[in-house]
Amino acid sequence: MKLKLSALLLSVLMFLPLAACTKQEASVSGGANDTAEVISNTEAAAAETSSAVTDAPEANETEAETEAPEKDRPAPVGQGVGVNPGRVTWAYNPNAFTWDGRGYWWLQSNFDTDAVKKMMIDVICTLAGKTDINEALDALIRDYNKRRTGEEKGYTPGEKIVVKVNLNVTGNGDAGDKNIAGYYPSPVTMRALAEILTDFGVAAGDITLTDPSRNFPTYVKEMIHEGGLKDVRLIGYNDDPKADFDRQVRWSRDFSADNWPSYNGYETVNPTFWPTDYTEATYMINLFNLRGHNLAGFTASAKNHFGSVMPACESSPGVYTYPDGFRTNPPSWAGIHHYVAAKDYDWSPPELWSLPQVPLGSYSVLVDLLSNDDAGGKTFLYLCDGLAATVMQGSTLTESERWYSAPFGDGTRNGRGWTNSFFASQDPVAIDSVMLDFLLAERDAAEKAGDGDKWQDELPHDHTADNYLLEAAQAGSAPSGTIYQDGYGNPIGSLGVHEHWNDPESRQYSRNLGGTEGIELIRIDY
């Protein structure tokens, strides 16, 4: 591997030891041409990240000179979060997912399983600035605990870790159906994460992967439970997840004051609760996909929690039942779709789906989901499976979902490629900001290639998907004037840092350009 860094850092890196970022061994195909490219801005960051990619890389020519942030770029808003504040790591390996469109996309034969695990290890190590995966996880958890409780505490055996997986496309039908056409965090991805956690010292029975409103397909369970992982808990809609009726989801806005219309005898605003798998866990990992969304513009770490809230109605004092018609559509039961529309949206029935665009400077329910003490408040790691990004949440995965934009494609229809990426951060606002930039770059590349209609239902040029990011970054003094709380009446501050990159070619943010605040995007190639 070869390491590309800013010219200002080359003299420093010549004296740095370069080591492999793994205690577990994982091979990556590509051989001598593998490249690790790191865009960084400080000597300290260089020392931490240069050894987090593998096989003794050496310093190489400068890709982009470090310079002061451009004067015409808006300053970042909010405050970076994490052991390396505002850092987002990105691993790209074009050989990780090579499905040719035939058969089921999720079959293990379509993945280089070692490469997928290696990518996940590398983004976590580079995020923490460590060369060993177990040391990296320890650093992330200690940083999380210090921010949450003031005590720099590591993981204690017996503590439970819940992973919220975005399984939106799996539905709630026959769990044995193998023909699920949409992409979700792959079984290979979920198994790799479970292996990493158990090797770290978490008992398999203390790990729960869940999406309470969607199914875990039978074949996914079989693939994950192979070998020594049979005790990992996989809890989907078909596994009868339980709500904790002592932990109602509390919002920072009174939805009833907005007078949304009722539907089919139900009020549009109804109570929801957190799953017991959340409330009993000490830590959370948010595992989501890179994709657009035909209501919210895009879906990433915050939107993932639309599948977390569980609907219930109080049939008598203290007695709750689950409304059958909304078990798989809890956001409509709660009435929260109204607060994420990035464009005017009309669908049927209009009582639920006639939704006006939310203007910039408006309350966002996504901020509440990230700040709530039982969801975002427990999250120490955000991971994106970007192996096969799609236009929208309901897209059928076909070869037409391959991307035009570099480095995935060459800008032509025949030169498109799978996104084959993993991303990691401790900062939900930063990672979601980066996700939006990638999606917007792909929209523009598709337009340039003559495929201009492809993204217009998700990210039209007058979208307001940034509203949530601006609100979350400035949650302590939000542009909307909302006093955001943690679900228990306590006001919150900034949830992370938001900005856009300088351009889709160099993909640099303020920290990459020498700033002391903002996002830092670090790329690892193979």
Tab-separated table of N, CA, C and O in Angstrom, residues 24-25 162 310 327 383 389 444 511:
chain	number	residue	atom	x	y	z
A	24	GLN	N	-7.373	-9.340	14.353
A	24	GLN	CA	-7.899	-10.427	13.561
A	24	GLN	C	-7.318	-10.305	12.161
A	24	GLN	O	-7.234	-9.223	11.618
A	25	GLU	N	-6.946	-11.401	11.540
A	25	GLU	CA	-6.336	-11.330	10.236
A	25	GLU	C	-7.420	-11.289	9.179
A	25	GLU	O	-8.398	-11.994	9.234
A	162	VAL	N	-26.644	-3.127	21.622
A	162	VAL	CA	-27.697	-3.296	20.632
A	162	VAL	C	-27.270	-2.593	19.347
A	162	VAL	O	-26.708	-1.498	19.387
A	310	MET	N	-41.849	2.085	18.718
A	310	MET	CA	-42.864	1.036	18.662
A	310	MET	C	-44.228	1.599	19.044
A	310	MET	O	-44.390	2.226	20.093
A	327	ARG	N	-48.116	-1.737	13.222
A	327	ARG	CA	-46.918	-2.383	13.741
A	327	ARG	C	-45.730	-2.213	12.791
A	327	ARG	O	-44.580	-2.153	13.212
A	383	LEU	N	-22.055	3.348	11.745
A	383	LEU	CA	-21.467	2.612	10.635
A	383	LEU	C	-22.411	2.627	9.444
A	383	LEU	O	-23.621	2.396	9.597
A	389	ALA	N	-24.996	1.388	-2.779
A	389	ALA	CA	-25.899	2.508	-2.523
A	389	ALA	C	-27.015	2.525	-3.558
A	389	ALA	O	-26.824	2.131	-4.707
A	444	ASP	N	-25.710	14.773	-9.471
A	444	ASP	CA	-25.166	15.672	-10.487
A	444	ASP	C	-24.457	14.894	-11.592
A	444	ASP	O	-24.531	15.261	-12.776
A	511	ARG	N	-11.563	20.627	8.379
A	511	ARG	CA	-10.394	20.085	9.071
A	511	ARG	C	-9.357	19.555	8.080
A	511	ARG	O	-8.159	19.592	8.353
